[in-house]
XYZ file of C-alpha atoms in Angstrom:
403
model
C -55.492 -21.462 265.429
C -55.240 -18.930 268.118
C -53.447 -15.070 268.682
C -50.239 -16.418 269.360
C -49.445 -17.600 265.654
C -48.143 -14.080 265.012
C -45.056 -15.157 264.291
C -44.363 -12.834 261.229
C -43.199 -9.902 260.457
C -44.096 -10.373 257.152
C -46.909 -7.260 256.048
C -50.451 -7.860 255.480
C -52.793 -7.609 252.837
C -55.372 -4.946 253.213
C -58.744 -5.974 254.808
C -60.442 -4.969 251.967
C -58.247 -7.127 248.700
C -58.894 -10.219 252.269
C -62.842 -9.870 251.831
C -62.234 -9.171 247.683
C -60.432 -13.109 247.839
C -62.944 -14.514 250.849
C -65.591 -13.483 247.779
C -64.252 -14.892 245.238
C -63.571 -18.305 247.333
C -67.009 -18.463 249.320
C -69.262 -16.047 247.644
C -70.966 -13.555 248.558
C -71.810 -12.277 250.573
C -69.855 -14.197 252.897
C -71.116 -17.056 255.513
C -69.426 -15.731 258.283
C -71.484 -14.280 261.804
C -68.745 -12.055 261.576
C -65.447 -11.535 260.574
C -62.640 -9.200 261.693
C -60.241 -7.133 258.882
C -57.574 -6.921 261.432
C -55.586 -9.843 260.690
C -53.949 -11.577 264.160
C -50.877 -13.250 262.571
C -49.090 -13.164 259.259
C -46.476 -15.119 257.613
C -45.346 -15.574 253.435
C -47.745 -17.786 252.366
C -50.839 -16.067 253.707
C -52.638 -14.728 256.764
C -54.828 -15.423 259.710
C -58.414 -13.420 260.575
C -60.298 -14.061 263.437
C -64.272 -14.797 262.905
C -67.228 -16.516 263.791
C -68.901 -18.835 261.867
C -72.476 -20.553 262.856
C -71.699 -19.620 266.507
C -68.410 -21.019 266.373
C -65.448 -18.234 267.031
C -62.887 -19.639 263.816
C -59.321 -17.879 262.559
C -59.749 -17.657 258.590
C -56.529 -18.527 256.505
C -56.367 -16.870 253.318
C -53.206 -17.544 250.926
C -51.015 -14.990 248.994
C -51.770 -15.096 246.066
C -49.140 -16.051 243.471
C -47.912 -18.832 245.158
C -48.237 -21.813 243.105
C -46.128 -20.062 239.929
C -43.299 -19.222 242.591
C -43.093 -22.197 243.436
C -43.113 -23.149 240.017
C -40.378 -21.356 238.829
C -39.046 -22.552 242.488
C -37.942 -25.846 242.465
C -37.311 -25.901 238.902
C -34.200 -23.811 239.655
C -33.611 -25.972 242.859
C -34.569 -29.025 240.935
C -31.079 -28.156 238.699
C -28.828 -27.891 241.065
C -30.189 -30.573 242.682
C -28.868 -32.380 239.804
C -25.557 -30.613 239.536
C -25.194 -31.860 242.664
C -25.492 -35.642 241.784
C -22.984 -35.002 239.280
C -19.951 -33.094 241.159
C -21.184 -36.298 244.050
C -20.392 -38.286 241.462
C -18.000 -37.314 239.559
C -15.790 -36.522 243.019
C -16.379 -40.894 244.480
C -15.330 -41.645 240.396
C -11.414 -39.769 241.899
C -11.658 -40.988 244.769
C -12.092 -44.244 243.590
C -9.077 -43.752 240.862
C -6.589 -42.097 243.716
C -7.236 -45.225 246.104
C -8.542 -43.296 248.215
C -12.802 -44.396 250.662
C -15.182 -42.663 249.608
C -15.920 -39.301 251.532
C -19.816 -39.251 251.812
C -23.348 -42.003 251.818
C -25.049 -42.443 248.666
C -27.614 -40.352 248.164
C -29.774 -38.488 245.291
C -30.381 -34.822 246.063
C -33.082 -35.663 243.308
C -35.247 -37.165 246.054
C -34.948 -34.054 248.798
C -35.681 -31.795 246.646
C -38.645 -34.475 245.021
C -39.569 -35.083 248.915
C -39.935 -30.990 249.628
C -41.807 -29.710 246.068
C -44.495 -32.467 247.527
C -44.921 -31.704 250.806
C -44.584 -27.804 249.836
C -47.083 -27.816 247.595
C -49.313 -30.361 248.941
C -49.008 -26.978 252.046
C -50.438 -24.658 250.101
C -53.640 -26.610 249.192
C -56.330 -25.532 252.456
C -58.866 -28.579 251.483
C -55.182 -30.736 251.507
C -53.948 -29.075 255.081
C -57.773 -29.433 256.665
C -57.477 -33.593 255.607
C -54.792 -33.234 256.837
C -55.354 -32.331 260.567
C -58.233 -34.142 260.749
C -56.271 -37.268 259.459
C -53.621 -36.065 262.646
C -55.920 -35.874 265.275
C -57.343 -39.254 263.742
C -53.795 -40.774 264.950
C -53.450 -39.423 267.851
C -57.255 -40.997 269.374
C -57.000 -43.607 271.917
C -53.277 -42.620 272.522
C -53.638 -40.655 275.658
C -51.460 -37.771 274.285
C -52.665 -33.778 275.716
C -53.113 -32.718 272.562
C -55.312 -30.088 270.420
C -56.309 -29.752 267.140
C -58.356 -27.547 265.881
C -61.650 -28.949 264.332
C -61.543 -27.582 260.708
C -64.919 -26.116 258.824
C -64.753 -28.079 255.658
C -67.622 -26.104 254.320
C -65.826 -23.243 254.576
C -62.540 -24.799 253.310
C -61.232 -23.980 249.993
C -57.252 -24.656 247.908
C -57.021 -21.057 249.492
C -58.821 -20.680 252.292
C -59.384 -22.935 255.877
C -61.210 -22.312 258.381
C -61.160 -23.939 261.885
C -61.752 -23.529 265.365
C -60.128 -21.109 267.612
C -57.925 -22.000 270.834
C -56.671 -19.510 273.104
C -53.298 -20.323 273.917
C -49.635 -18.719 273.393
C -46.394 -19.571 272.500
C -44.415 -22.378 274.891
C -41.067 -19.960 273.053
C -43.073 -17.010 275.239
C -41.612 -17.822 279.083
C -43.610 -14.838 280.361
C -46.605 -15.679 279.346
C -46.518 -19.624 280.077
C -44.782 -18.529 283.911
C -48.331 -16.417 284.103
C -50.193 -19.348 283.000
C -48.861 -21.163 286.372
C -47.625 -24.473 284.448
C -44.427 -27.057 285.642
C -42.384 -26.056 282.826
C -40.448 -28.719 283.253
C -43.532 -30.888 283.418
C -44.293 -28.573 279.809
C -40.867 -29.761 277.928
C -41.145 -33.378 278.465
C -44.939 -33.298 276.802
C -43.819 -31.682 274.280
C -40.247 -34.286 273.674
C -43.281 -37.091 274.611
C -45.727 -35.674 271.756
C -42.808 -35.842 269.169
C -41.732 -39.841 270.407
C -45.326 -40.332 269.919
C -45.458 -39.091 266.371
C -42.374 -41.054 265.148
C -42.398 -44.093 267.332
C -46.107 -45.210 267.414
C -48.674 -43.230 265.118
C -46.213 -42.481 262.629
C -48.268 -38.983 261.491
C -45.532 -36.627 261.289
C -46.185 -33.106 262.372
C -43.198 -31.958 259.461
C -43.178 -28.530 261.583
C -43.826 -28.439 264.429
C -41.614 -24.705 264.930
C -42.737 -22.432 268.481
C -46.137 -21.025 266.116
C -47.476 -23.670 265.589
C -47.240 -25.665 268.640
C -48.205 -23.442 271.265
C -50.186 -24.352 274.243
C -53.457 -23.454 276.205
C -54.791 -21.669 279.978
C -55.020 -25.542 281.132
C -51.272 -27.714 279.793
C -53.140 -29.391 277.353
C -50.485 -29.186 273.960
C -51.554 -26.944 270.094
C -50.902 -27.868 267.322
C -51.695 -25.483 264.708
C -50.761 -25.557 260.031
C -50.457 -29.151 258.890
C -49.722 -27.908 255.876
C -46.931 -30.149 256.020
C -47.518 -33.426 257.705
C -46.186 -36.694 256.443
C -47.483 -40.110 256.941
C -43.455 -42.948 257.705
C -44.027 -46.067 256.760
C -44.489 -48.879 259.725
C -41.298 -50.479 258.314
C -39.144 -47.790 259.416
C -41.570 -47.139 262.908
C -40.991 -50.946 263.608
C -37.347 -50.362 262.608
C -37.261 -46.716 264.787
C -38.774 -48.640 267.847
C -36.094 -51.362 267.927
C -32.922 -48.800 267.680
C -35.034 -47.185 270.856
C -35.041 -50.707 272.074
C -31.418 -51.567 271.419
C -30.240 -48.284 272.614
C -31.999 -47.444 276.156
C -33.797 -51.426 276.924
C -31.180 -53.066 279.054
C -29.609 -53.513 282.562
C -26.684 -50.240 283.986
C -24.262 -53.210 283.457
C -24.439 -55.651 280.206
C -22.690 -58.420 279.598
C -21.535 -59.096 276.641
C -23.915 -61.461 275.929
C -26.701 -58.438 276.698
C -24.731 -56.519 274.295
C -24.711 -58.182 270.885
C -27.643 -58.643 271.591
C -29.010 -54.927 271.615
C -27.364 -54.239 269.050
C -28.270 -56.617 266.707
C -31.855 -54.453 268.036
C -30.209 -51.653 266.848
C -28.672 -52.142 263.172
C -32.124 -54.536 262.578
C -33.656 -51.180 262.507
C -31.664 -49.010 261.121
C -31.439 -51.716 257.946
C -35.553 -51.659 258.732
C -35.876 -47.472 258.918
C -33.910 -47.527 256.153
C -29.987 -46.455 257.128
C -29.015 -49.698 256.246
C -28.642 -50.716 253.220
C -29.021 -55.781 253.233
C -26.215 -57.538 252.851
C -24.186 -55.002 254.833
C -20.666 -55.799 256.054
C -22.326 -58.517 258.980
C -18.925 -58.158 261.629
C -18.999 -54.261 260.520
C -22.687 -54.020 261.381
C -22.301 -56.445 264.711
C -19.567 -55.043 265.888
C -21.186 -50.658 264.877
C -24.218 -51.823 266.763
C -22.351 -52.896 269.981
C -19.966 -49.682 270.071
C -23.599 -47.984 269.966
C -24.643 -50.193 273.105
C -21.737 -49.807 275.030
C -21.364 -45.938 274.293
C -25.804 -45.487 275.305
C -24.848 -47.461 278.216
C -21.597 -45.497 279.824
C -24.023 -42.550 278.929
C -26.626 -43.474 281.146
C -24.012 -44.864 283.811
C -22.382 -42.349 284.383
C -18.844 -43.953 283.198
C -16.492 -42.309 280.165
C -17.353 -43.195 276.631
C -15.174 -44.708 274.308
C -14.311 -42.142 271.156
C -15.852 -43.731 268.316
C -12.585 -43.041 265.849
C -10.855 -45.386 268.400
C -12.523 -48.224 268.230
C -14.773 -48.579 265.429
C -13.753 -46.081 263.091
C -12.830 -48.698 259.980
C -16.281 -50.572 260.748
C -18.136 -47.170 259.660
C -15.404 -46.642 256.388
C -16.211 -50.450 255.552
C -19.583 -49.519 255.780
C -20.403 -46.303 253.507
C -17.151 -47.068 251.010
C -19.120 -50.077 250.389
C -22.701 -48.112 250.072
C -24.759 -49.358 252.634
C -25.053 -46.168 255.335
C -27.830 -44.181 253.722
C -29.990 -40.961 254.613
C -33.123 -41.942 254.454
C -35.432 -38.593 252.812
C -38.065 -38.818 254.527
C -35.549 -38.175 257.109
C -34.792 -34.677 255.802
C -38.829 -33.569 257.929
C -37.703 -35.805 260.761
C -35.128 -34.052 261.947
C -36.065 -30.908 260.662
C -39.059 -31.575 262.915
C -37.088 -33.087 265.470
C -34.519 -29.994 265.740
C -38.034 -27.296 266.155
C -39.484 -29.932 268.686
C -35.883 -30.178 270.205
C -35.763 -25.986 270.823
C -39.328 -25.427 272.258
C -38.337 -27.832 274.809
C -35.170 -26.907 276.091
C -36.588 -23.248 276.186
C -39.345 -24.699 278.520
C -36.338 -26.716 280.605
C -33.055 -24.826 280.215
C -30.983 -28.053 282.216
C -33.432 -30.692 279.716
C -30.499 -33.571 278.208
C -31.873 -35.119 275.404
C -31.085 -39.251 276.888
C -32.632 -38.498 279.788
C -35.717 -36.972 278.971
C -36.481 -39.790 276.202
C -36.317 -43.267 278.696
C -39.777 -42.544 279.903
C -41.608 -42.612 276.971
C -39.144 -45.119 274.998
C -38.851 -47.593 279.360
C -43.178 -46.806 278.249
C -43.007 -48.214 275.272
C -40.931 -51.419 276.358
C -43.253 -51.932 278.862
C -46.322 -52.104 276.679
C -43.947 -54.926 274.437
C -43.920 -57.021 276.974
C -47.157 -57.050 278.198
C -48.035 -57.880 274.682
C -46.020 -60.235 274.067
C -47.011 -61.793 277.170
C -50.372 -60.990 276.592
C -49.863 -62.970 273.297
C -48.251 -66.249 275.265
C -50.937 -66.201 277.282
C -53.652 -66.078 274.368
C -51.428 -68.765 273.020
C -50.965 -71.029 275.698
C -55.584 -71.299 276.720
C -55.963 -71.892 272.463
C -53.390 -74.460 272.888
C -55.029 -75.610 275.983
C -58.978 -75.307 274.665
C -57.940 -77.513 271.909
C -56.698 -80.400 274.221
C -59.673 -80.159 276.442
C -61.934 -80.688 273.170
C -59.501 -83.394 272.030
C -59.521 -85.177 275.261
C -63.433 -84.606 275.018
C -64.001 -86.275 271.838
C -61.793 -89.239 272.878
C -63.877 -89.790 275.474
C -66.856 -89.639 273.615
C -65.786 -92.332 271.447
C -65.156 -94.075 274.284
C -67.822 -94.189 275.292
């Protein structure tokens, strides 16, 4: 944790009250070599103090009292509102059907969104869980080459309401003056911010759900530091593979794709959407193919600087048919993916105002595509070697019998 986390003006609890809370959780005397009563950060869920633990500088996060009870009340009201929304939407769609009109929106269950939000928020106020999340996130980055630091968790000084983590000096990337003072390459740093998000979405599947500017900082050496792992989610392996297929289909191809290439890449995009849960199995095959081909043409034209086609002119009927049949959905897990991306996109743009998403995504996806081709080539070589070994063993066995 770092002093750059002072992102909130929420009033802080007094030092004496903090010590009472700490002693209730960790016992008296406190296990710290020293503890600073003045907080370095305050937010709605807790506040952070500097300390020294077993000779190591640490940051100690202390949770505010009464959060569980507050969440219980909030989510009782939210779930009630979601039940009302479900009822209203279903009634509205019935009326539209009676009127002979198409569906107004994709099928969805508001309760799923509420339940996902509740799951992550209750996990967020369990600091033992947050510590485990931080360790799991750090483990997910092993051997990826990511230039990312995750503060070490001190489990012996952590409870459900107190979290003790390594103190790491860093600054917010949205603080232009401090980033400039460090002499960091903001263009490269912007790319690194986006690559870190893409690594989670397209490779590890372990997603930091709340990378706002106070939780995604940079060290003087240019390493990204991620804090606050209370909201973390693990995407299903099929979802990650689906997102990769979408990326490959949209970005892996020639500048002037043939009709055959467009069809193949479009099929990859739509298969990926189905794997990721955006498209149900058994959807109208013709509509799916035409929408996939449109998406590939759109991205190819955009990349080449050509004029792009209007979706309403090209595939409006096909999109509506998929919507009417209930084939299009928005998985509840992607509520947090979208939220995380919005934060990351904002940080990247603050570092590089001229940043353009498609161009920024291409380097990372290009490396994935190269790795994919390399692994496929290796698999083919290994298969050929095994066949050759089998042939040699068969030949040697035949010669032995002849002797």
